[in-house]
Amino acid sequence: MMSIFILIGAYRYYAALAERFGKTKWHFGLLGIGIYLGFQVAFLFCYGFYIALTNPGSLQDNDYTGYSLVNVISWLCAIAVVWGIYQFLEKKFTKETIHKPSLEIEEIGS
């Protein structure tokens, strides 16, 4: 349930960034969702692989329900990754708008 709230937040966060810089909102909203889900899958796969190598018997006892410390850590790390890529994109878009010539310069010759 917590992941659904984080997904909604990531979508809205990236869509607001796209709207501010005149980009397509749903493209960047889906990018935010993809970043979150991709990191979650990679993190939890690596954790499961680590557990399988260090203690193979513990995989039989996992019930895959409820909140665990690993889930909370993966949520926090995924939020940090989503925020970091958001900051990177925001700086990139800001640089693009600074380097883009204005319409007045393009209309001088006409």
Coordinates of C-alpha atoms in Angstrom, one line a residue:
M1 CA 0.0 0.0 0.0
M2 CA 2.8 2.4 0.8
S3 CA 4.4 1.8 -2.6
I4 CA 1.1 2.9 -4.3
F5 CA 1.3 6.3 -2.4
I6 CA 4.9 6.7 -3.4
L7 CA 4.1 5.9 -7.0
I8 CA 1.4 8.5 -7.1
G9 CA 3.7 11.0 -5.5
A10 CA 6.5 10.3 -8.0
Y11 CA 4.1 10.6 -10.9
R12 CA 2.7 14.0 -9.7
Y13 CA 6.2 15.2 -8.9
Y14 CA 7.6 14.5 -12.3
A15 CA 4.5 15.7 -14.1
A16 CA 4.8 19.0 -12.3
L17 CA 8.4 19.3 -13.5
A18 CA 7.3 18.6 -17.1
E19 CA 4.5 21.1 -16.9
R20 CA 6.9 23.8 -15.6
F21 CA 9.3 23.4 -18.5
G22 CA 6.6 22.8 -21.2
K23 CA 7.2 19.1 -21.7
T24 CA 4.7 16.3 -22.0
K25 CA 3.3 15.6 -18.5
W26 CA 2.5 12.0 -18.7
H27 CA 5.8 11.0 -20.3
F28 CA 7.7 12.3 -17.3
G29 CA 5.1 11.0 -14.9
L30 CA 5.6 7.5 -16.3
L31 CA 9.4 8.1 -16.1
G32 CA 9.1 8.8 -12.4
I33 CA 7.1 5.6 -11.9
G34 CA 9.6 3.6 -14.0
I35 CA 12.5 4.9 -12.0
Y36 CA 10.8 4.0 -8.7
L37 CA 9.7 0.5 -9.8
G38 CA 13.1 -0.2 -11.5
F39 CA 15.0 0.7 -8.4
Q40 CA 12.7 -1.4 -6.2
V41 CA 13.0 -4.4 -8.4
A42 CA 16.8 -4.1 -8.6
F43 CA 17.2 -3.5 -4.9
L44 CA 15.0 -6.3 -3.7
F45 CA 16.4 -8.7 -6.3
C46 CA 20.0 -8.0 -5.1
Y47 CA 18.8 -8.4 -1.5
G48 CA 17.2 -11.8 -2.3
F49 CA 20.3 -12.9 -4.2
Y50 CA 22.5 -11.9 -1.2
I51 CA 20.2 -13.8 1.2
A52 CA 20.2 -16.9 -1.1
L53 CA 24.0 -16.9 -1.1
T54 CA 24.6 -16.3 2.6
N55 CA 21.7 -18.3 4.1
P56 CA 19.8 -20.5 1.6
G57 CA 17.5 -21.9 4.3
S58 CA 16.0 -18.5 5.2
L59 CA 14.2 -18.3 1.8
Q60 CA 11.9 -21.1 2.9
D61 CA 10.7 -19.1 6.0
N62 CA 9.9 -15.8 4.2
D63 CA 6.2 -15.0 4.2
Y64 CA 6.4 -11.9 1.9
T65 CA 3.8 -10.0 3.8
G66 CA 3.8 -7.0 6.1
Y67 CA 6.4 -4.4 6.7
S68 CA 10.0 -5.3 7.2
L69 CA 13.2 -3.3 7.7
V70 CA 14.3 -4.2 4.2
N71 CA 11.0 -2.8 2.7
V72 CA 11.4 0.4 4.6
I73 CA 15.0 0.8 3.5
S74 CA 14.2 0.1 -0.1
W75 CA 11.4 2.7 0.0
L76 CA 13.7 5.3 1.4
C77 CA 16.5 4.5 -1.1
A78 CA 14.0 4.5 -4.0
I79 CA 12.6 7.9 -2.9
A80 CA 16.2 9.2 -2.8
V81 CA 16.9 7.9 -6.3
V82 CA 13.7 9.4 -7.6
W83 CA 14.5 12.8 -6.0
G84 CA 18.1 12.7 -7.3
I85 CA 17.1 12.1 -10.9
Y86 CA 14.4 14.8 -10.5
Q87 CA 17.2 17.3 -9.5
F88 CA 19.3 16.2 -12.4
L89 CA 16.5 16.7 -14.9
E90 CA 15.6 20.1 -13.3
K91 CA 19.1 21.3 -13.8
K92 CA 19.2 20.0 -17.3
F93 CA 15.9 21.7 -18.3
T94 CA 17.1 24.9 -16.7
K95 CA 20.3 24.9 -18.8
E96 CA 18.2 24.2 -21.9
T97 CA 16.0 27.2 -21.3
I98 CA 19.0 29.5 -20.7
H99 CA 20.7 28.4 -23.9
K100 CA 17.5 28.5 -26.0
P101 CA 17.3 31.7 -28.1
S102 CA 14.2 33.8 -27.5
L103 CA 11.5 34.3 -30.1
E104 CA 12.5 38.0 -30.4
I105 CA 15.9 37.0 -31.8
E106 CA 14.4 34.7 -34.3
E107 CA 12.0 37.3 -35.5
I108 CA 14.7 40.0 -36.3
G109 CA 15.1 38.8 -39.9
S110 CA 11.5 38.8 -40.8

